[in-house]
XYZ file of C-alpha atoms in Angstrom:
496
model
C 113.970 120.760 148.661
C 113.941 118.134 151.391
C 115.956 118.051 154.611
C 116.758 114.920 156.578
C 118.490 114.977 159.961
C 119.581 111.633 161.421
C 120.959 110.951 164.899
C 122.451 107.510 165.557
C 123.680 106.571 169.037
C 125.349 103.406 170.350
C 123.158 100.765 171.944
C 122.471 101.750 175.548
C 123.516 105.404 175.193
C 119.915 106.544 175.681
C 118.987 104.881 178.953
C 115.957 106.995 179.933
C 113.078 105.763 177.755
C 110.707 108.288 179.327
C 112.696 111.279 178.085
C 111.106 111.456 174.633
C 111.942 114.297 172.228
C 109.486 117.160 172.293
C 107.953 118.303 169.004
C 107.345 122.056 168.988
C 106.322 124.566 166.371
C 109.923 125.772 166.233
C 111.349 122.281 165.817
C 112.334 119.160 167.732
C 114.112 119.227 171.082
C 115.548 116.182 172.845
C 118.102 115.158 175.464
C 121.893 115.354 175.507
C 123.543 112.067 174.558
C 126.508 110.542 172.771
C 125.406 110.423 169.158
C 126.539 110.918 165.576
C 124.581 113.303 163.354
C 124.038 113.446 159.610
C 122.308 116.397 157.880
C 121.277 115.931 154.259
C 119.684 118.408 151.859
C 118.214 117.034 148.627
C 117.834 119.880 146.135
C 116.210 119.444 142.691
C 118.329 120.965 139.936
C 115.552 123.428 139.053
C 115.823 124.977 142.538
C 119.549 125.660 142.237
C 120.921 129.132 141.402
C 121.211 129.660 137.651
C 125.006 129.524 137.540
C 125.181 126.239 139.494
C 122.363 124.742 137.430
C 124.173 125.604 134.194
C 127.424 124.143 135.508
C 125.997 120.818 136.663
C 124.080 120.266 133.407
C 127.430 119.737 131.650
C 128.183 116.631 133.755
C 126.789 113.153 134.302
C 128.162 113.103 137.798
C 130.041 115.411 140.166
C 131.077 114.498 143.700
C 132.874 116.995 145.952
C 133.950 115.499 149.274
C 135.990 116.883 152.150
C 137.292 114.789 155.060
C 138.758 116.258 158.235
C 142.410 115.604 159.177
C 141.302 115.074 162.803
C 140.528 111.599 164.115
C 136.914 110.917 165.044
C 134.608 108.148 166.262
C 131.573 106.946 164.378
C 128.794 104.341 164.382
C 127.020 102.387 161.662
C 125.587 103.185 159.151
C 128.228 105.946 158.920
C 131.191 103.617 158.494
C 132.731 104.764 155.187
C 136.099 106.532 155.250
C 138.184 108.857 153.068
C 141.755 110.081 153.367
C 141.839 113.626 154.816
C 141.526 116.441 152.268
C 139.363 117.564 149.344
C 138.370 114.888 146.799
C 136.591 115.783 143.548
C 135.446 113.150 141.024
C 133.540 114.179 137.918
C 132.285 112.666 134.664
C 131.616 115.195 131.865
C 128.724 114.603 129.489
C 130.887 115.634 126.530
C 134.560 114.669 126.428
C 135.384 117.514 124.021
C 134.296 120.343 126.335
C 136.637 122.269 128.608
C 135.324 120.424 131.666
C 138.398 120.929 133.856
C 138.144 124.725 133.880
C 134.397 124.436 134.561
C 135.057 122.324 137.666
C 137.783 124.670 138.868
C 135.452 127.629 138.430
C 132.791 125.763 140.429
C 135.201 125.075 143.295
C 136.236 128.734 143.345
C 132.567 129.781 143.454
C 132.125 127.558 146.521
C 135.139 129.089 148.228
C 137.247 125.944 147.643
C 139.941 127.544 145.533
C 142.225 125.042 143.848
C 145.855 125.243 144.896
C 146.971 123.491 141.696
C 146.547 124.274 138.009
C 143.754 123.115 135.680
C 145.977 120.335 134.306
C 146.365 118.638 137.683
C 143.344 116.285 137.487
C 144.034 112.655 136.632
C 141.901 110.376 134.490
C 140.399 107.348 136.232
C 137.930 104.542 135.573
C 134.913 104.851 137.857
C 132.130 103.093 135.954
C 131.875 99.773 134.191
C 128.675 100.820 132.448
C 129.816 104.080 130.861
C 132.318 104.727 128.122
C 132.784 108.318 129.243
C 136.003 109.076 131.155
C 136.001 110.286 134.731
C 138.517 112.585 136.381
C 139.850 112.887 139.905
C 141.265 115.908 141.707
C 142.692 116.049 145.225
C 144.265 118.678 147.420
C 145.109 118.951 151.094
C 142.554 121.148 152.862
C 142.846 121.676 156.609
C 139.324 122.989 157.258
C 136.243 124.562 155.658
C 136.791 128.170 156.724
C 136.887 129.541 153.167
C 133.734 127.597 152.233
C 131.977 128.809 155.402
C 132.756 132.435 154.570
C 131.472 132.045 151.002
C 128.349 130.114 152.029
C 127.444 132.647 154.726
C 127.574 135.525 152.228
C 126.198 133.781 149.135
C 123.715 131.113 150.274
C 122.223 132.429 153.538
C 119.716 135.314 153.469
C 120.925 138.339 155.429
C 118.302 137.956 158.160
C 118.406 134.142 158.395
C 120.305 133.592 161.658
C 119.530 129.852 161.715
C 121.165 129.326 158.317
C 124.256 131.270 159.340
C 124.559 129.388 162.626
C 124.368 126.028 160.850
C 126.989 127.092 158.318
C 129.337 128.207 161.116
C 128.849 124.778 162.664
C 130.740 123.249 159.728
C 133.981 124.055 161.559
C 133.355 121.033 163.787
C 132.178 118.444 161.258
C 134.079 115.342 160.160
C 133.025 115.409 156.500
C 131.089 117.357 153.892
C 129.744 115.836 150.656
C 128.098 117.445 147.639
C 126.903 114.891 145.075
C 125.190 115.762 141.794
C 123.666 113.010 139.668
C 122.255 113.842 136.251
C 119.944 110.840 136.226
C 118.138 111.866 139.406
C 118.509 115.598 138.583
C 119.308 116.391 142.195
C 122.141 117.782 144.284
C 122.598 116.059 147.647
C 124.578 117.944 150.282
C 125.505 115.825 153.299
C 127.238 116.944 156.493
C 128.445 114.415 159.063
C 129.229 115.233 162.694
C 131.148 112.512 164.574
C 130.071 110.516 167.596
C 130.243 112.863 170.578
C 128.101 114.347 173.345
C 125.583 116.721 171.772
C 121.999 117.850 172.172
C 119.161 116.562 170.017
C 117.925 119.792 168.444
C 116.543 120.446 164.949
C 114.849 123.637 163.744
C 111.727 123.396 161.574
C 111.311 125.232 158.271
C 108.362 126.816 156.523
C 110.085 126.473 153.139
C 110.782 122.743 152.919
C 110.079 119.355 154.474
C 112.235 118.396 157.503
C 112.430 114.745 158.586
C 114.201 113.798 161.828
C 115.293 110.311 162.890
C 116.785 109.236 166.231
C 118.085 105.676 165.882
C 120.263 102.946 167.296
C 121.135 99.469 166.043
C 118.099 97.178 165.868
C 117.338 93.565 164.979
C 114.391 93.267 162.563
C 113.103 89.786 161.754
C 114.812 87.877 158.929
C 117.879 90.099 158.855
C 120.140 89.034 155.980
C 123.945 88.789 156.473
C 124.670 91.952 154.460
C 121.801 93.944 156.014
C 121.964 96.487 158.807
C 118.991 96.977 161.105
C 118.164 100.147 163.022
C 115.311 101.142 165.311
C 114.172 104.354 166.929
C 111.914 107.353 166.445
C 110.916 109.161 163.258
C 109.365 112.640 163.069
C 108.262 114.908 160.207
C 108.294 118.451 161.544
C 105.082 120.320 160.834
C 103.182 117.052 160.269
C 103.852 114.798 163.284
C 102.623 115.722 166.760
C 104.793 113.067 168.434
C 107.705 110.903 167.249
C 106.715 107.563 165.726
C 108.536 104.292 166.604
C 110.127 102.561 163.637
C 112.227 99.476 162.878
C 113.722 98.696 159.470
C 116.745 97.231 157.692
C 118.664 97.861 154.478
C 121.729 96.506 152.610
C 124.899 98.235 153.830
C 127.824 98.767 151.440
C 130.063 100.154 154.194
C 130.399 98.483 157.587
C 132.603 98.929 160.646
C 135.066 96.167 161.483
C 136.455 95.667 164.986
C 140.003 96.414 163.770
C 141.936 99.671 164.061
C 145.193 100.773 162.477
C 147.878 103.447 162.640
C 150.454 104.593 160.104
C 153.873 106.181 160.428
C 157.132 106.465 158.495
C 160.004 104.235 159.499
C 162.966 106.419 160.511
C 165.292 107.453 159.071
C 163.085 108.246 156.092
C 165.588 109.455 153.487
C 164.328 109.992 149.946
C 162.709 106.545 149.882
C 160.413 106.534 152.934
C 158.574 103.403 154.031
C 155.061 103.801 155.427
C 154.396 101.269 158.164
C 150.803 100.215 158.840
C 150.187 98.693 162.273
C 146.909 96.751 162.276
C 145.220 95.495 165.450
C 143.876 92.231 164.018
C 144.519 89.794 161.187
C 141.035 88.250 161.285
C 138.428 89.037 158.584
C 135.111 90.458 159.842
C 133.033 87.519 158.558
C 133.923 83.840 158.504
C 131.649 82.602 155.721
C 132.653 85.074 152.984
C 135.616 85.666 150.705
C 137.386 88.676 152.200
C 140.667 90.392 151.307
C 142.378 93.260 153.119
C 143.244 96.419 151.157
C 144.686 99.842 151.698
C 143.921 102.768 149.405
C 146.533 105.536 149.449
C 146.072 109.115 148.282
C 149.580 110.305 147.386
C 150.183 114.046 146.839
C 152.682 114.733 144.069
C 155.605 114.955 146.524
C 155.260 111.159 146.917
C 154.903 108.313 144.439
C 154.822 104.522 144.463
C 156.959 102.672 141.915
C 154.630 100.186 140.222
C 157.630 98.291 138.812
C 159.041 97.779 142.288
C 155.603 96.679 143.490
C 155.459 94.013 140.774
C 158.123 91.917 142.535
C 156.218 89.159 144.390
C 159.103 88.223 146.691
C 159.655 91.869 147.631
C 155.945 92.320 148.370
C 155.847 89.193 150.514
C 158.677 90.569 152.680
C 156.487 93.619 153.399
C 153.304 91.621 154.153
C 151.808 92.786 150.859
C 150.127 90.611 148.240
C 149.861 92.657 145.060
C 149.366 96.097 143.552
C 145.718 96.096 142.465
C 145.570 99.612 140.997
C 147.771 102.615 140.331
C 146.518 105.735 138.596
C 148.228 106.880 135.405
C 150.167 108.670 134.030
C 153.091 108.315 136.410
C 156.423 110.023 135.706
C 158.995 108.388 137.985
C 161.722 110.964 137.312
C 160.035 114.375 137.273
C 160.635 116.750 140.240
C 157.581 117.859 142.209
C 157.839 121.435 140.922
C 157.551 120.304 137.277
C 154.739 117.788 137.867
C 151.354 119.037 136.651
C 149.110 116.377 138.192
C 148.109 116.573 141.872
C 149.586 113.150 142.552
C 148.305 109.578 142.339
C 146.145 106.957 144.030
C 147.219 103.398 144.775
C 145.295 100.296 145.868
C 147.352 97.546 147.543
C 146.209 94.163 148.789
C 147.741 93.238 152.141
C 148.804 89.785 153.355
C 147.643 89.248 156.966
C 149.480 86.511 158.883
C 147.589 83.217 158.829
C 147.172 82.316 162.489
C 144.356 80.724 164.453
C 144.134 83.599 166.928
C 143.683 87.306 166.315
C 146.894 89.285 166.670
C 148.374 92.677 165.799
C 150.762 92.848 162.861
C 152.425 95.310 160.480
C 152.664 95.873 156.743
C 155.113 98.202 154.994
C 154.465 100.291 151.890
C 157.615 101.476 150.037
C 157.283 105.040 148.695
C 159.568 107.572 147.027
C 159.982 111.338 147.328
C 160.282 113.600 144.325
C 162.926 116.328 144.221
C 161.487 119.454 145.826
C 162.055 123.158 145.196
C 164.743 124.944 147.278
C 163.828 126.619 150.566
C 165.439 129.251 152.771
C 165.991 126.801 155.652
C 167.205 123.874 153.569
C 164.255 121.732 154.741
C 160.650 121.330 153.606
C 157.882 119.668 155.601
C 155.604 117.472 153.512
C 152.508 115.605 154.633
C 150.926 112.328 153.634
C 147.269 111.758 154.608
C 146.320 108.540 156.358
C 145.247 105.860 153.888
C 141.930 104.028 154.009
C 142.107 100.419 155.273
C 139.265 97.956 154.727
C 138.294 94.344 154.199
C 136.526 93.853 150.836
C 134.105 90.940 151.130
C 132.253 89.584 148.107
C 128.603 88.537 148.293
C 127.203 85.409 146.674
C 124.101 87.162 145.315
C 123.368 90.580 143.846
C 122.723 93.281 146.443
C 120.520 96.293 145.819
C 122.372 98.991 147.729
C 120.007 101.595 146.248
C 117.622 100.745 149.113
C 120.141 102.118 151.627
C 119.144 105.680 152.606
C 122.682 106.295 153.907
C 124.672 104.790 151.030
C 127.891 106.531 149.990
C 129.442 106.008 146.538
C 132.139 107.529 144.293
C 134.800 107.450 146.996
C 137.677 106.784 144.628
C 138.140 103.130 145.538
C 134.664 101.540 145.608
C 134.347 101.351 141.811
C 137.582 99.345 141.612
C 135.623 96.389 143.015
C 132.619 94.297 142.029
C 129.349 96.209 142.640
C 128.283 93.599 145.234
C 131.351 94.163 147.432
C 130.854 95.036 151.109
C 133.610 97.180 152.668
C 134.464 96.588 156.341
C 136.471 99.610 157.484
C 139.217 99.651 160.098
C 139.269 102.724 162.346
C 142.329 104.993 161.830
C 144.168 105.812 165.051
C 146.899 108.505 165.250
C 150.236 107.437 166.710
C 150.628 110.817 168.446
C 148.021 113.524 168.936
C 144.756 113.613 167.002
C 145.783 114.260 163.399
C 145.454 111.667 160.642
C 148.519 112.965 158.819
C 152.101 111.724 158.537
C 154.634 114.582 158.406
C 158.332 114.346 157.487
C 161.104 116.917 157.032
C 162.861 116.614 153.687
C 166.333 118.135 153.081
C 166.396 120.375 149.996
C 168.719 122.918 148.466
C 169.020 126.174 150.418
C 167.550 129.178 148.644
C 170.627 131.419 148.968
C 172.891 128.745 147.472
C 170.576 127.837 144.620
C 171.936 130.611 142.351
C 175.531 129.558 143.081
C 174.693 125.967 142.279
C 173.070 127.054 139.036
C 176.011 129.247 138.083
C 178.475 126.555 139.119
C 176.636 123.952 137.093
C 176.587 126.231 134.053
C 180.303 126.952 134.459
C 181.105 123.249 134.842
C 179.121 122.430 131.706
C 180.865 125.250 129.788
C 184.317 124.117 130.901
C 183.499 120.533 130.050
C 182.261 121.541 126.614
C 185.396 123.633 126.014
C 187.611 120.714 127.037
C 185.791 118.298 124.722
C 185.979 120.842 121.880
C 189.726 121.363 122.472
C 190.379 117.617 122.387
C 188.405 117.275 119.152
C 190.319 120.127 117.535
C 193.636 118.661 118.687
C 192.766 115.285 117.229
C 191.505 116.885 114.034
C 194.680 118.886 113.504
C 196.780 115.805 114.138
C 194.863 113.194 112.171
C 192.807 115.406 109.883
C 194.432 117.894 107.445
C 197.907 117.126 108.791
C 197.425 113.451 108.184
C 196.170 114.065 104.638
C 199.174 116.304 103.815
C 201.670 113.713 105.048
C 199.929 111.084 102.962
C 200.195 113.242 99.806
C 203.950 113.961 100.411
C 204.570 110.260 100.931
C 202.963 109.442 97.601
C 205.121 112.053 95.773
C 208.352 110.577 97.241
C 207.289 107.109 96.162
C 206.754 108.325 92.612
């Protein structure tokens, strides 16, 4: 197993060049500063517990990602974004196996119990090079408390206080990723802490290699347009006596644009709410590339987007939208939420920024629909929609080898819908009120105490209607049926 801890701070945040980190036998200790932190464990499959090893061997790929519903700041190379919640994408090695129940059992083992049934995953296309299907599961998850409890009891030795302290620290992280790849035969667990004031401190280990980097943005020679350069100090605990200066660059799939955005429902919402996106700039991040602006929405099953409505070009233009690029299937437009098995759907929309010479703020509107919800005691239900992801997708002229990026992030649910050479420039989500990246609305539903009366009343109305129709049929039958035949026979006898 290998451990890599990376600190990245904005340019100028570390002003005192003489205050170098101190390498001790117990670990590395440095100053307080505004920095983002990424911890990554790379675990060979043979070092995993037997049950996890057996589970992962049934899949080509499994990615389990959680994103916090709280807004946070970040720096490059940590620019990629996900809608808040738990995202699971997996590709089974054998389509005939009961892969869904295996994944659900895995999530339960990790303390991430699924709130929906085994039939809730949706089938998606995530690879142009594989004929095997991939599946996507999502659920809202406020925090990692259940995972922390399970990990503390199951994965940390009883006397390992450092392990338990680091697991408890997951309450304050912005994201957690667990990515298994059958080709590399490794499980990579990555934890990201947002840009904030924190102390540079990393404990050493006698059981595995620990590498620590403290970086900021750098400018290596011959930096290509799609490359990102960083410079700083690199230390291997237990091997290095002092940190070593370093400067390098790599191709970056995910970048940070200067734009920000917010989202909110236009009031009154009704049963057909419109999500308004307010974007700070209409200018693409690069001038010499072909860039288009997109939003990727994760829609829980209480919401859906009507792909037929989004096929109307004139309607889309009135909302500052260009086209619907992708909508997951199947999509039942009539089913109530309480009879829908799938978790929901994902939608990719291309936006139409105003074409002006100067940068300006503007809005786009996404029409959505609410499904019928189950009754409640109050007559109202609060439903939430996570913030979407907003990014410019810029195509490169030549092939880019993103495999050389030590911080690359893939299988996010939207990246595989584009050409492999696409660079994503992310806009920063900004809450309208407070710090949560969620849009909440109150939906009127049937009151619980009146639901039985409505059911009985409906049944009675149907019964009365059926009785009335039956009575009218019998009346017509007696008038024009046997009676009519008898009159016809008597008429014939009189004629004779």
